[in-house]
Short mmCIF file of C-alpha atoms in Angstrom, two decimals:
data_model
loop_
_atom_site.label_atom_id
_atom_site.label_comp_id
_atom_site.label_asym_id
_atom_site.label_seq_id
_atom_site.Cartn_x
_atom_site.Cartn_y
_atom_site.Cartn_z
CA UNK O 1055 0.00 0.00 0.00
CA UNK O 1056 1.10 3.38 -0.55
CA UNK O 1057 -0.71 7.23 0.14
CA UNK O 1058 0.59 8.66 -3.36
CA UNK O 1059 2.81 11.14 -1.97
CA UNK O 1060 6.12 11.00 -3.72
CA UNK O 1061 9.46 10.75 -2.49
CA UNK O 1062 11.80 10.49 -4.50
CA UNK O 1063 12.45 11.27 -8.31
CA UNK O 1064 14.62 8.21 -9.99
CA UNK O 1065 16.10 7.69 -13.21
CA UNK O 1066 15.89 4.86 -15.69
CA UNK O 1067 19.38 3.47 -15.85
CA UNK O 1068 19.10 0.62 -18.26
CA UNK O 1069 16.66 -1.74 -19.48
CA UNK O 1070 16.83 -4.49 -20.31
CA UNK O 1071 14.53 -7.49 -22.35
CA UNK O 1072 14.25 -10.86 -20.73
CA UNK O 1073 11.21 -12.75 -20.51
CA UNK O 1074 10.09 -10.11 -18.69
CA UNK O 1075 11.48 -5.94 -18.70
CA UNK O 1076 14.06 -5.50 -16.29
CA UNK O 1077 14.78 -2.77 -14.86
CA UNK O 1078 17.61 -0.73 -13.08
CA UNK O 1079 16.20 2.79 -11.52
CA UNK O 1080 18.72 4.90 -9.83
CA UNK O 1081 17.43 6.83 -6.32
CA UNK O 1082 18.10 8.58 -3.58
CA UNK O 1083 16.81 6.62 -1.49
CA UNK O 1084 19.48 4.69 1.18
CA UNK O 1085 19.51 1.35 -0.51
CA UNK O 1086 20.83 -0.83 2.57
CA UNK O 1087 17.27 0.47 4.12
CA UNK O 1088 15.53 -1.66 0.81
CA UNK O 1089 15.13 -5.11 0.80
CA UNK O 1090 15.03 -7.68 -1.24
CA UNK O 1091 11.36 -8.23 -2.37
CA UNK O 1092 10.20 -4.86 -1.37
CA UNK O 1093 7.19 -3.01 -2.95
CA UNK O 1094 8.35 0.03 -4.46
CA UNK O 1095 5.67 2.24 -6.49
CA UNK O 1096 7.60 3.50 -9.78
CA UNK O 1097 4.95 6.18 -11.34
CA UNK O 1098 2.68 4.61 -9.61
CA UNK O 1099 3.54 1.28 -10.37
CA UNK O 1100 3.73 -1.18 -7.50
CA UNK O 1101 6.86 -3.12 -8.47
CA UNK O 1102 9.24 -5.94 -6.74
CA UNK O 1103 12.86 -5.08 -5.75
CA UNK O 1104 14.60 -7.87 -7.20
CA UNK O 1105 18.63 -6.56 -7.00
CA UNK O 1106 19.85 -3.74 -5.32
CA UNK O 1107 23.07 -1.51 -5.69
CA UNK O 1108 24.70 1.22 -3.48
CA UNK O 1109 22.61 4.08 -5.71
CA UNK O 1110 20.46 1.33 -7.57
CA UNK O 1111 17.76 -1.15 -7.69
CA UNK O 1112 16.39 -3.30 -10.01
CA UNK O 1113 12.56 -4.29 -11.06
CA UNK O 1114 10.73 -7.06 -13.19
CA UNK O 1115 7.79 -6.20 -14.99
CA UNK O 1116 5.34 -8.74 -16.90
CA UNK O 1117 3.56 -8.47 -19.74
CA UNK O 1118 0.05 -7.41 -17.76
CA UNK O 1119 1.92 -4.60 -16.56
CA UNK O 1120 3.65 -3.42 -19.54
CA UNK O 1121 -0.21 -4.00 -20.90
CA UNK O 1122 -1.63 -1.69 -18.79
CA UNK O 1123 0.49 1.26 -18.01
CA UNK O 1124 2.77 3.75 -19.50
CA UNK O 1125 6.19 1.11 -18.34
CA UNK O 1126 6.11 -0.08 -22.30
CA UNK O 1127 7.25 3.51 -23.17
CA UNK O 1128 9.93 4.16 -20.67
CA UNK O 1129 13.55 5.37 -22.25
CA UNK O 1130 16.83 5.33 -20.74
CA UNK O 1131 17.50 8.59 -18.43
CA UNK O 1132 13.87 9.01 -18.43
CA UNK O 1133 12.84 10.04 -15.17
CA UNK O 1134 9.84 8.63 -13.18
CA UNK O 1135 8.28 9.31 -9.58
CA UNK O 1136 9.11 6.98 -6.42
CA UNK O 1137 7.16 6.05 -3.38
CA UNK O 1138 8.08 3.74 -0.83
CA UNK O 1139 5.78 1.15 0.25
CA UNK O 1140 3.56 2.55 3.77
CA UNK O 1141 4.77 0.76 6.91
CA UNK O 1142 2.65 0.94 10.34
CA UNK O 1143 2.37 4.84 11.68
CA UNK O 1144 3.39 5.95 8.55
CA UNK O 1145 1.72 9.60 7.94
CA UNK O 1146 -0.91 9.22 5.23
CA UNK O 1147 -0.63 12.72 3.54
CA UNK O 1148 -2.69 11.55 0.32
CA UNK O 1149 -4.64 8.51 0.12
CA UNK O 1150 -4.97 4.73 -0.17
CA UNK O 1151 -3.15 3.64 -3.45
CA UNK O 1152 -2.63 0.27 -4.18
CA UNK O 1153 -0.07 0.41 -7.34
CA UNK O 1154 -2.15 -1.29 -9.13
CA UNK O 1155 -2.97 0.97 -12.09
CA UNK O 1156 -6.33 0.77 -13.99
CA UNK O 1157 -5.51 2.07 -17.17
CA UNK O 1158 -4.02 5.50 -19.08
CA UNK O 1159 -5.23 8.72 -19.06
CA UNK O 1160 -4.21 11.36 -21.44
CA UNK O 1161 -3.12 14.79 -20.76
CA UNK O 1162 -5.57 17.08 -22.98
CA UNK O 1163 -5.00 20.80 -21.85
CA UNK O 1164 -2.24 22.50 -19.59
CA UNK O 1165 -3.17 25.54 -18.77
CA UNK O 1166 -1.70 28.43 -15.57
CA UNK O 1167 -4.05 28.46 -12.64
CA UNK O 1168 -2.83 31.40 -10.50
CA UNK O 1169 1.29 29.63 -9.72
CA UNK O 1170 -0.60 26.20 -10.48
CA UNK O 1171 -1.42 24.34 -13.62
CA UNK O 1172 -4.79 23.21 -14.39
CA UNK O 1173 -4.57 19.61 -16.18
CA UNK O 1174 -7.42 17.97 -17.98
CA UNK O 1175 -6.63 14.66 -18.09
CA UNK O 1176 -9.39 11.77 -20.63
CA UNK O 1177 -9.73 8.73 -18.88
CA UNK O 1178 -10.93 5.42 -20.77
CA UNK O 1179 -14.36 5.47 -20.50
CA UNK O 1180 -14.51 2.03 -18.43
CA UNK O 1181 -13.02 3.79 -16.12
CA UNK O 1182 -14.17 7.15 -15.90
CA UNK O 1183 -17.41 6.69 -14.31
CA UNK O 1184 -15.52 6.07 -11.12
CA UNK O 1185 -13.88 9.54 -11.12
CA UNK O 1186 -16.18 11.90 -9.50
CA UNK O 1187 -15.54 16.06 -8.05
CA UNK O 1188 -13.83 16.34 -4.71
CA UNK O 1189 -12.51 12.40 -5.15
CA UNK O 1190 -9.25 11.32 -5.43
CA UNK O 1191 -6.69 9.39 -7.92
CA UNK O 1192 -3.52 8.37 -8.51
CA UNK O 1193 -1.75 9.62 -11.76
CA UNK O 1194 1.88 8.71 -11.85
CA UNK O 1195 1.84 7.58 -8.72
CA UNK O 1196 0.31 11.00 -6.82
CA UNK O 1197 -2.39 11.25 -5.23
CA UNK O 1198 -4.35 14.13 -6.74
CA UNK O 1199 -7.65 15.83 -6.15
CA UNK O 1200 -10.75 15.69 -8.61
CA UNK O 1201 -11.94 19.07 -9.65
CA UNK O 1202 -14.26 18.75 -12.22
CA UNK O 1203 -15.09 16.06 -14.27
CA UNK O 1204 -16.96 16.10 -17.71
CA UNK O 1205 -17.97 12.80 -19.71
CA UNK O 1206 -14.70 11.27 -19.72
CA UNK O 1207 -12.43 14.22 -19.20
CA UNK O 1208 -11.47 15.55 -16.10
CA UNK O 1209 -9.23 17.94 -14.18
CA UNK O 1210 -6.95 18.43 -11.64
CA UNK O 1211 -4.24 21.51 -10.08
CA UNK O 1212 -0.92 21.02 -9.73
CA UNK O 1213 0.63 23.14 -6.95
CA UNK O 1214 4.67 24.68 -7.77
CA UNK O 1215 5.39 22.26 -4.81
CA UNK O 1216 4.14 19.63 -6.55
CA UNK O 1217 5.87 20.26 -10.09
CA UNK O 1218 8.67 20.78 -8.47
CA UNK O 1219 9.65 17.45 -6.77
CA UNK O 1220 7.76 15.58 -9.14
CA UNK O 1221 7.83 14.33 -12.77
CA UNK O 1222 5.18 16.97 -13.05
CA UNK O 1223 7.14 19.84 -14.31
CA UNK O 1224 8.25 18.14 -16.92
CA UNK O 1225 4.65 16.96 -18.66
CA UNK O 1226 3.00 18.04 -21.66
CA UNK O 1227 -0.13 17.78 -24.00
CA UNK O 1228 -0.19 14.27 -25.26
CA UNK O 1229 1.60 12.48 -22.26
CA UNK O 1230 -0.28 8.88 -21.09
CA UNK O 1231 0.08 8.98 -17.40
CA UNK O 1232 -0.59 5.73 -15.27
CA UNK O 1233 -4.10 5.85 -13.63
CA UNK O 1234 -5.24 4.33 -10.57
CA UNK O 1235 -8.83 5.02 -9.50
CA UNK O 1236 -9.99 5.12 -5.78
CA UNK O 1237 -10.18 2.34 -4.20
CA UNK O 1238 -13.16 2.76 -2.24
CA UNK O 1239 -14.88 4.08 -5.60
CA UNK O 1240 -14.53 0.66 -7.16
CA UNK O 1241 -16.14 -1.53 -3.95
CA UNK O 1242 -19.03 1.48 -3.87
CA UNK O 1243 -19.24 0.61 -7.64
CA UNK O 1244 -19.26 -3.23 -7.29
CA UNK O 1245 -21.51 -3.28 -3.88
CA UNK O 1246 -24.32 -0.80 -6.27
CA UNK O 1247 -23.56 -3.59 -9.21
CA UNK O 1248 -24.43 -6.55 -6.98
CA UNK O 1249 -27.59 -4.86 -5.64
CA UNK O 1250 -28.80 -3.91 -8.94
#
């Protein structure tokens, strides 16, 4: 589990085809704290440690993953949003994210909001009835309030804080970004389904 508040900001060292996509992201995160077979979430992607280094660790990803999310289209020296997995009495600043992403949502308008940038984001539309005003998701791994929502399309402000120590700052118009719906949206969803 994780709260979608990142930490860190890594960097796609190498990867590398197997059967599966390995791996290596660099971080500045104290590697002899990791350990082997931790959850790490890697733009929101909850992914195994499988190898670690003194700046380093290494990740497999299947198929269903690379499916699903925006992993398919990483590129050496790219660089993606971290988030340690939640231990006991952790803070939880954002809110329950599993790293388990739903599907891709496209970044359709940037536009200045005050020092913030107003993104309007098109989910799939399988997915989009369980976005709703005031609600939260996950998009790259933060955890980011709902401000409107519109058919399929939907928006959300990024703070300076926010583009700053995040992949944020660096988006644009056309970008897929990983999307993870609320959690407690989809068992509200599936508890109306069963009734109905």
């Amino acid at each position: 589990m994780f709260t979608g508040i990142v930490t860190d900001m890594g960097d796609i060292r190498s990867l590398e085809r197997r059967g599966d996509l390995r791996a290596r992201i660099g971080t500045h995160y104290d590697t002899q704290s990791i350990d082997i077979g931790a959850s790490i979430a890697c733009s929101g992607v909850c992914l195994t440690v499988v190898q670690l280094g003194p700046d380093w660790f290494d990740v497999e990803i299947s198929a269903e993953t690379l499916d699903k999310t925006n992993v398919g289209a990483w590129v050496e020296g790219q660089t993606i949003n971290l988030e340690r997995a939640l231990k006991l009495g952790d803070e939880l600043g954002g809110h329950i994210v599993s790293g388990h992403v739903d599907g891709l949502a496209e970044i359709v308008e940037m536009r200045p909001e005050g020092d913030s940038v107003r993104f309007t984001f098109d989910a799939p539309r399988s997915l989009a009835r369980f976005i709703a005003p005031k609600g939260s998701v996950a998009l790259d791994g933060t955890s980011l309030t709902v401000n409107e929502v519109e058919d399929t399309r939907f928006g959300v402000n990024i703070i300076p804080h926010t583009q700053e120590v995040t992949t944020w700052g660096a988006s644009k118009v056309g970008d897929k970004v990983n999307l993870e719906i609320d959690t407690l949206a989809r068992y509200v969803a599936r508890l109306a389904e069963m009734q109905g």
